C-alpha atoms as a printed R data frame, in Angstrom:
    type eleno elety resid chain resno       x       y       z
1   ATOM     1    CA   UNK     A     1  21.268 -20.913 -19.803
2   ATOM     2    CA   UNK     A     2  21.602 -17.397 -21.212
3   ATOM     3    CA   UNK     A     3  25.051 -16.297 -22.381
4   ATOM     4    CA   UNK     A     4  27.049 -14.444 -19.753
5   ATOM     5    CA   UNK     A     5  25.984 -10.824 -19.517
6   ATOM     6    CA   UNK     A     6  22.724 -11.318 -21.449
7   ATOM     7    CA   UNK     A     7  20.403 -12.837 -18.825
8   ATOM     8    CA   UNK     A     8  18.862  -9.441 -18.030
9   ATOM     9    CA   UNK     A     9  17.747  -9.010 -21.652
10  ATOM    10    CA   UNK     A    10  15.980 -12.362 -21.582
11  ATOM    11    CA   UNK     A    11  14.308 -11.513 -18.273
12  ATOM    12    CA   UNK     A    12  12.989  -8.164 -19.536
13  ATOM    13    CA   UNK     A    13  11.755  -9.796 -22.747
14  ATOM    14    CA   UNK     A    14   9.926 -12.508 -20.791
15  ATOM    15    CA   UNK     A    15   8.308  -9.995 -18.446
16  ATOM    16    CA   UNK     A    16   7.096  -7.807 -21.302
17  ATOM    17    CA   UNK     A    17   5.682 -10.858 -23.106
18  ATOM    18    CA   UNK     A    18   3.835 -12.046 -19.990
19  ATOM    19    CA   UNK     A    19   2.397  -8.574 -19.363
20  ATOM    20    CA   UNK     A    20   0.949  -8.451 -22.873
21  ATOM    21    CA   UNK     A    21  -0.339 -12.022 -22.600
22  ATOM    22    CA   UNK     A    22  -2.200 -11.410 -19.340
23  ATOM    23    CA   UNK     A    23  -3.254  -7.781 -19.684
24  ATOM    24    CA   UNK     A    24  -6.789  -8.813 -18.722
25  ATOM    25    CA   UNK     A    25  -5.536  -9.291 -15.146
26  ATOM    26    CA   UNK     A    26  -4.700  -5.582 -14.967
27  ATOM    27    CA   UNK     A    27  -8.098  -4.688 -16.443
28  ATOM    28    CA   UNK     A    28  -9.881  -6.712 -13.758
29  ATOM    29    CA   UNK     A    29  -7.748  -5.120 -11.029
30  ATOM    30    CA   UNK     A    30  -8.660  -1.632 -12.259
31  ATOM    31    CA   UNK     A    31 -12.352  -2.585 -12.254
32  ATOM    32    CA   UNK     A    32 -12.092  -3.731  -8.628
33  ATOM    33    CA   UNK     A    33 -10.124  -0.704  -7.402
34  ATOM    34    CA   UNK     A    34 -12.725   1.559  -9.008
35  ATOM    35    CA   UNK     A    35 -15.515  -0.286  -7.192
36  ATOM    36    CA   UNK     A    36 -13.736   0.159  -3.872
37  ATOM    37    CA   UNK     A    37 -12.416   3.705  -4.270
38  ATOM    38    CA   UNK     A    38 -15.413   5.162  -6.091
39  ATOM    39    CA   UNK     A    39 -12.930   6.928  -8.363
40  ATOM    40    CA   UNK     A    40 -11.996   6.718 -12.021
41  ATOM    41    CA   UNK     A    41  -8.671   5.062 -11.137
42  ATOM    42    CA   UNK     A    42  -6.312   3.819 -13.845
43  ATOM    43    CA   UNK     A    43  -3.711   2.192 -11.573
44  ATOM    44    CA   UNK     A    44  -3.569   0.488  -8.177
45  ATOM    45    CA   UNK     A    45  -1.435   3.182  -6.565
46  ATOM    46    CA   UNK     A    46  -0.008   6.664  -6.917
47  ATOM    47    CA   UNK     A    47  -1.729   9.573  -8.612
48  ATOM    48    CA   UNK     A    48  -3.396   7.238 -11.099
49  ATOM    49    CA   UNK     A    49  -5.497   5.813  -8.260
50  ATOM    50    CA   UNK     A    50  -6.845   9.261  -7.364
51  ATOM    51    CA   UNK     A    51  -8.527  10.217 -10.643
52  ATOM    52    CA   UNK     A    52 -11.890  11.709  -9.750
53  ATOM    53    CA   UNK     A    53 -15.278  10.807 -11.147
54  ATOM    54    CA   UNK     A    54 -17.769  13.518 -11.876
55  ATOM    55    CA   UNK     A    55 -19.462  14.162  -8.531
56  ATOM    56    CA   UNK     A    56 -22.811  13.416 -10.085
57  ATOM    57    CA   UNK     A    57 -21.685   9.926 -11.083
58  ATOM    58    CA   UNK     A    58 -20.288   8.792  -7.751
59  ATOM    59    CA   UNK     A    59 -22.097   6.120  -5.749
60  ATOM    60    CA   UNK     A    60 -23.700   7.594  -2.639
61  ATOM    61    CA   UNK     A    61 -23.515   4.349  -0.641
62  ATOM    62    CA   UNK     A    62 -20.481   2.284  -1.555
63  ATOM    63    CA   UNK     A    63 -21.333  -1.197  -0.281
64  ATOM    64    CA   UNK     A    64 -18.067  -2.672  -1.587
65  ATOM    65    CA   UNK     A    65 -15.951  -0.234   0.425
66  ATOM    66    CA   UNK     A    66 -18.103  -0.647   3.529
67  ATOM    67    CA   UNK     A    67 -17.843  -4.449   3.445
68  ATOM    68    CA   UNK     A    68 -14.060  -4.445   2.896
69  ATOM    69    CA   UNK     A    69 -13.368  -1.804   5.541
70  ATOM    70    CA   UNK     A    70 -15.474  -3.801   8.014
71  ATOM    71    CA   UNK     A    71 -13.490  -6.954   7.257
72  ATOM    72    CA   UNK     A    72 -10.203  -5.083   7.732
73  ATOM    73    CA   UNK     A    73 -11.387  -3.657  11.065
74  ATOM    74    CA   UNK     A    74 -12.710  -6.952  12.423
75  ATOM    75    CA   UNK     A    75 -10.069  -9.377  11.116
76  ATOM    76    CA   UNK     A    76  -6.836  -7.649  10.113
77  ATOM    77    CA   UNK     A    77  -6.518  -5.609  13.320
78  ATOM    78    CA   UNK     A    78  -5.718  -8.817  15.228
79  ATOM    79    CA   UNK     A    79  -2.018  -9.009  16.022
80  ATOM    80    CA   UNK     A    80  -0.913 -12.655  16.088
81  ATOM    81    CA   UNK     A    81   2.380 -13.086  17.890
82  ATOM    82    CA   UNK     A    82   4.978 -15.458  16.373
83  ATOM    83    CA   UNK     A    83   6.108 -18.226  18.719
84  ATOM    84    CA   UNK     A    84   8.778 -20.909  18.495
85  ATOM    85    CA   UNK     A    85   7.952 -24.177  20.255
86  ATOM    86    CA   UNK     A    86  10.243 -27.051  21.134
87  ATOM    87    CA   UNK     A    87   9.428 -30.746  21.192
88  ATOM    88    CA   UNK     A    88  10.883 -32.492  24.250
89  ATOM    89    CA   UNK     A    89  13.444 -29.707  24.475
90  ATOM    90    CA   UNK     A    90  15.587 -29.030  27.525
91  ATOM    91    CA   UNK     A    91  15.683 -25.739  29.425
92  ATOM    92    CA   UNK     A    92  18.293 -24.175  27.144
93  ATOM    93    CA   UNK     A    93  16.297 -24.976  23.998
94  ATOM    94    CA   UNK     A    94  13.118 -23.557  25.539
95  ATOM    95    CA   UNK     A    95  14.920 -20.336  26.442
96  ATOM    96    CA   UNK     A    96  16.351 -20.130  22.934
97  ATOM    97    CA   UNK     A    97  12.871 -20.544  21.435
98  ATOM    98    CA   UNK     A    98  11.596 -17.804  23.744
99  ATOM    99    CA   UNK     A    99  14.389 -15.454  22.665
100 ATOM   100    CA   UNK     A   100  13.720 -16.212  18.989
101 ATOM   101    CA   UNK     A   101  10.076 -15.278  19.529
102 ATOM   102    CA   UNK     A   102  11.044 -11.965  21.118
103 ATOM   103    CA   UNK     A   103  13.526 -11.297  18.325
104 ATOM   104    CA   UNK     A   104  10.938 -11.894  15.590
105 ATOM   105    CA   UNK     A   105   8.376  -9.755  17.391
106 ATOM   106    CA   UNK     A   106  10.980  -7.003  17.536
107 ATOM   107    CA   UNK     A   107  11.473  -7.306  13.779
108 ATOM   108    CA   UNK     A   108   7.709  -7.028  13.311
109 ATOM   109    CA   UNK     A   109   7.687  -3.714  15.170
110 ATOM   110    CA   UNK     A   110  10.818  -2.460  13.418
111 ATOM   111    CA   UNK     A   111   9.373  -2.944   9.925
112 ATOM   112    CA   UNK     A   112   5.851  -1.955  11.093
113 ATOM   113    CA   UNK     A   113   4.523  -5.347  10.066
114 ATOM   114    CA   UNK     A   114   1.152  -5.004  11.756
115 ATOM   115    CA   UNK     A   115   0.411  -1.626  10.156
116 ATOM   116    CA   UNK     A   116   1.608  -2.836   6.767
117 ATOM   117    CA   UNK     A   117  -0.483  -5.969   7.199
118 ATOM   118    CA   UNK     A   118  -3.656  -3.862   7.210
119 ATOM   119    CA   UNK     A   119  -2.889  -2.542   3.721
120 ATOM   120    CA   UNK     A   120  -1.890  -5.991   2.439
121 ATOM   121    CA   UNK     A   121  -5.094  -7.530   3.802
122 ATOM   122    CA   UNK     A   122  -7.097  -4.732   2.168
123 ATOM   123    CA   UNK     A   123  -5.323  -5.387  -1.150
124 ATOM   124    CA   UNK     A   124  -6.386  -9.019  -0.925
125 ATOM   125    CA   UNK     A   125  -9.991  -8.017  -0.328
126 ATOM   126    CA   UNK     A   126 -10.012  -5.596  -3.275
127 ATOM   127    CA   UNK     A   127  -8.118  -7.412  -6.034
128 ATOM   128    CA   UNK     A   128  -8.015 -10.955  -4.656
129 ATOM   129    CA   UNK     A   129  -4.336 -11.129  -3.632
130 ATOM   130    CA   UNK     A   130  -2.234  -9.224  -1.124
131 ATOM   131    CA   UNK     A   131   1.547  -9.373  -1.480
132 ATOM   132    CA   UNK     A   132   4.478  -8.709   0.829
133 ATOM   133    CA   UNK     A   133   8.132  -8.916  -0.172
134 ATOM   134    CA   UNK     A   134  10.421  -9.950   2.679
135 ATOM   135    CA   UNK     A   135  14.125  -9.446   2.024
136 ATOM   136    CA   UNK     A   136  17.385  -8.465   3.706
137 ATOM   137    CA   UNK     A   137  19.503  -5.404   3.056
138 ATOM   138    CA   UNK     A   138  22.713  -4.328   4.770
139 ATOM   139    CA   UNK     A   139  22.284  -7.117   7.302
140 ATOM   140    CA   UNK     A   140  18.729  -6.135   8.267
141 ATOM   141    CA   UNK     A   141  15.421  -7.896   7.637
142 ATOM   142    CA   UNK     A   142  13.039  -5.732   5.616
143 ATOM   143    CA   UNK     A   143   9.415  -5.990   4.502
144 ATOM   144    CA   UNK     A   144   7.619  -4.149   1.724
145 ATOM   145    CA   UNK     A   145   4.055  -4.088   0.458
146 ATOM   146    CA   UNK     A   146   3.795  -5.058  -3.212
147 ATOM   147    CA   UNK     A   147   0.932  -4.066  -5.501
148 ATOM   148    CA   UNK     A   148  -0.627  -6.935  -7.443
149 ATOM   149    CA   UNK     A   149   0.196  -5.378 -10.826
150 ATOM   150    CA   UNK     A   150   3.904  -5.451  -9.953
151 ATOM   151    CA   UNK     A   151   3.897  -9.262  -9.795
152 ATOM   152    CA   UNK     A   152   4.279 -10.860 -13.216
153 ATOM   153    CA   UNK     A   153   3.554 -14.562 -13.563
154 ATOM   154    CA   UNK     A   154   2.239 -16.854 -16.279
155 ATOM   155    CA   UNK     A   155  -1.387 -17.556 -15.338
156 ATOM   156    CA   UNK     A   156  -1.447 -20.725 -17.442
157 ATOM   157    CA   UNK     A   157   1.706 -22.023 -15.784
158 ATOM   158    CA   UNK     A   158   0.145 -21.243 -12.395
159 ATOM   159    CA   UNK     A   159  -3.066 -23.189 -12.879
160 ATOM   160    CA   UNK     A   160  -2.027 -25.793 -10.273
161 ATOM   161    CA   UNK     A   161  -0.460 -23.192  -7.992
162 ATOM   162    CA   UNK     A   162   3.236 -23.850  -8.613
163 ATOM   163    CA   UNK     A   163   4.623 -21.579 -11.361
164 ATOM   164    CA   UNK     A   164   8.211 -22.194 -12.465
165 ATOM   165    CA   UNK     A   165   9.007 -18.489 -12.509
166 ATOM   166    CA   UNK     A   166   7.690 -15.296 -10.968
167 ATOM   167    CA   UNK     A   167   8.887 -11.739 -11.529
168 ATOM   168    CA   UNK     A   168   8.362  -8.370  -9.911
169 ATOM   169    CA   UNK     A   169   8.393  -5.316 -12.136
170 ATOM   170    CA   UNK     A   170   8.727  -2.076 -10.198
171 ATOM   171    CA   UNK     A   171   8.373   1.050 -12.314
172 ATOM   172    CA   UNK     A   172   8.960   3.674  -9.641
173 ATOM   173    CA   UNK     A   173  12.407   2.916  -8.229
174 ATOM   174    CA   UNK     A   174  14.455   6.027  -7.429
175 ATOM   175    CA   UNK     A   175  17.703   5.981  -9.364
176 ATOM   176    CA   UNK     A   176  19.626   7.452  -6.399
177 ATOM   177    CA   UNK     A   177  18.227   4.854  -3.993
178 ATOM   178    CA   UNK     A   178  19.126   2.039  -6.374
179 ATOM   179    CA   UNK     A   179  22.676   3.338  -6.701
180 ATOM   180    CA   UNK     A   180  23.020   3.488  -2.900
181 ATOM   181    CA   UNK     A   181  21.876  -0.133  -2.670
182 ATOM   182    CA   UNK     A   182  24.087  -1.412  -5.485
183 ATOM   183    CA   UNK     A   183  27.047   0.983  -5.827
184 ATOM   184    CA   UNK     A   184  28.963  -1.663  -7.793
185 ATOM   185    CA   UNK     A   185  26.534  -1.161 -10.698
186 ATOM   186    CA   UNK     A   186  26.300   2.635 -10.571
187 ATOM   187    CA   UNK     A   187  27.303   3.036 -14.218
188 ATOM   188    CA   UNK     A   188  24.604   0.634 -15.451
189 ATOM   189    CA   UNK     A   189  21.944   2.161 -13.179
190 ATOM   190    CA   UNK     A   190  22.694   5.700 -14.324
191 ATOM   191    CA   UNK     A   191  22.332   4.543 -17.942
192 ATOM   192    CA   UNK     A   192  19.036   2.707 -17.292
193 ATOM   193    CA   UNK     A   193  15.723   4.116 -18.533
194 ATOM   194    CA   UNK     A   194  12.175   4.158 -17.259
195 ATOM   195    CA   UNK     A   195  10.268   1.724 -19.461
196 ATOM   196    CA   UNK     A   196   6.868   2.649 -20.809
197 ATOM   197    CA   UNK     A   197   3.974   1.676 -18.552
198 ATOM   198    CA   UNK     A   198   2.861  -1.658 -20.079
199 ATOM   199    CA   UNK     A   199  -0.779  -0.892 -19.306
200 ATOM   200    CA   UNK     A   200  -0.838   2.579 -20.821
201 ATOM   201    CA   UNK     A   201  -1.792   4.289 -17.578
202 ATOM   202    CA   UNK     A   202  -2.014   8.051 -17.646
203 ATOM   203    CA   UNK     A   203   1.443   9.581 -17.146
204 ATOM   204    CA   UNK     A   204   2.217  12.392 -14.731
205 ATOM   205    CA   UNK     A   205   5.218  14.584 -14.147
206 ATOM   206    CA   UNK     A   206   7.603  13.083 -11.603
207 ATOM   207    CA   UNK     A   207   9.773  14.840  -9.062
208 ATOM   208    CA   UNK     A   208  12.059  11.833  -8.520
209 ATOM   209    CA   UNK     A   209  14.315  10.401 -11.211
210 ATOM   210    CA   UNK     A   210  13.009   6.855 -11.553
211 ATOM   211    CA   UNK     A   211  13.936   3.673 -13.387
212 ATOM   212    CA   UNK     A   212  12.348   0.284 -14.005
213 ATOM   213    CA   UNK     A   213  13.664  -2.624 -11.947
214 ATOM   214    CA   UNK     A   214  12.867  -6.334 -12.235
C-alpha cells in the first residue's frame, strides 16, 4: 500500500523498529554464543565472534561445547537422500521421479548442502534456531546459511508460529557483488550506505566496501 517508489523506506523503518523492540533476542544469542565459544563474543559471526577472554577467566572444561559438538557429530553427519515417490504411477512416472531425485541430490552436492547443514544444525543447538535461505540466481538454485540475528520478525506476531511478515537484514553485503547481481540498480546501490549496527557491536576496519541489504 506504500506509494510507488517509497516501499523501501517503509521496510527499513519497520525493520529498525522491530530490532529495537526485540533487542533482548540479540542479548540472549550473545549469551549463548559466549557459552559455546568460551570467548567474549559480541556478535554471532565475523571478528566480533572471536573476541578473547582473559586466559585466566576461560572455562577449562566447556560442557556446553562438548554436548553440542557431540550432537552435531552423531546426528547432523547423517546424509538423508531426497526421494520422489509416485502413487500408482506408470513406468514413465517412476523414471521421472527417479531422475528428479538424482537432480536434487546433484543440487545438494553443488551447493554443498551437507557441509552447510552441519553449521546450520550447530546454530540451532547454540541459539535455538538454524536458518538456511534457498533462492535462485541466474537460473541456478542456491543455498546460504543465515545467522539468527539477520532474521527480523515480530516475536509477538509470531506467538502462534505464523508471522505476517519476516525480514532479513544483512549488514555485510559487498557493494560490487550486489551491483553484479542487480546491474539495473547500480546507481542506487553505489549511493547506498552501511547502516549502523543496530546492536552496537564493536566495529572493525573492513577491506570490502559493504552496504546494508534487506
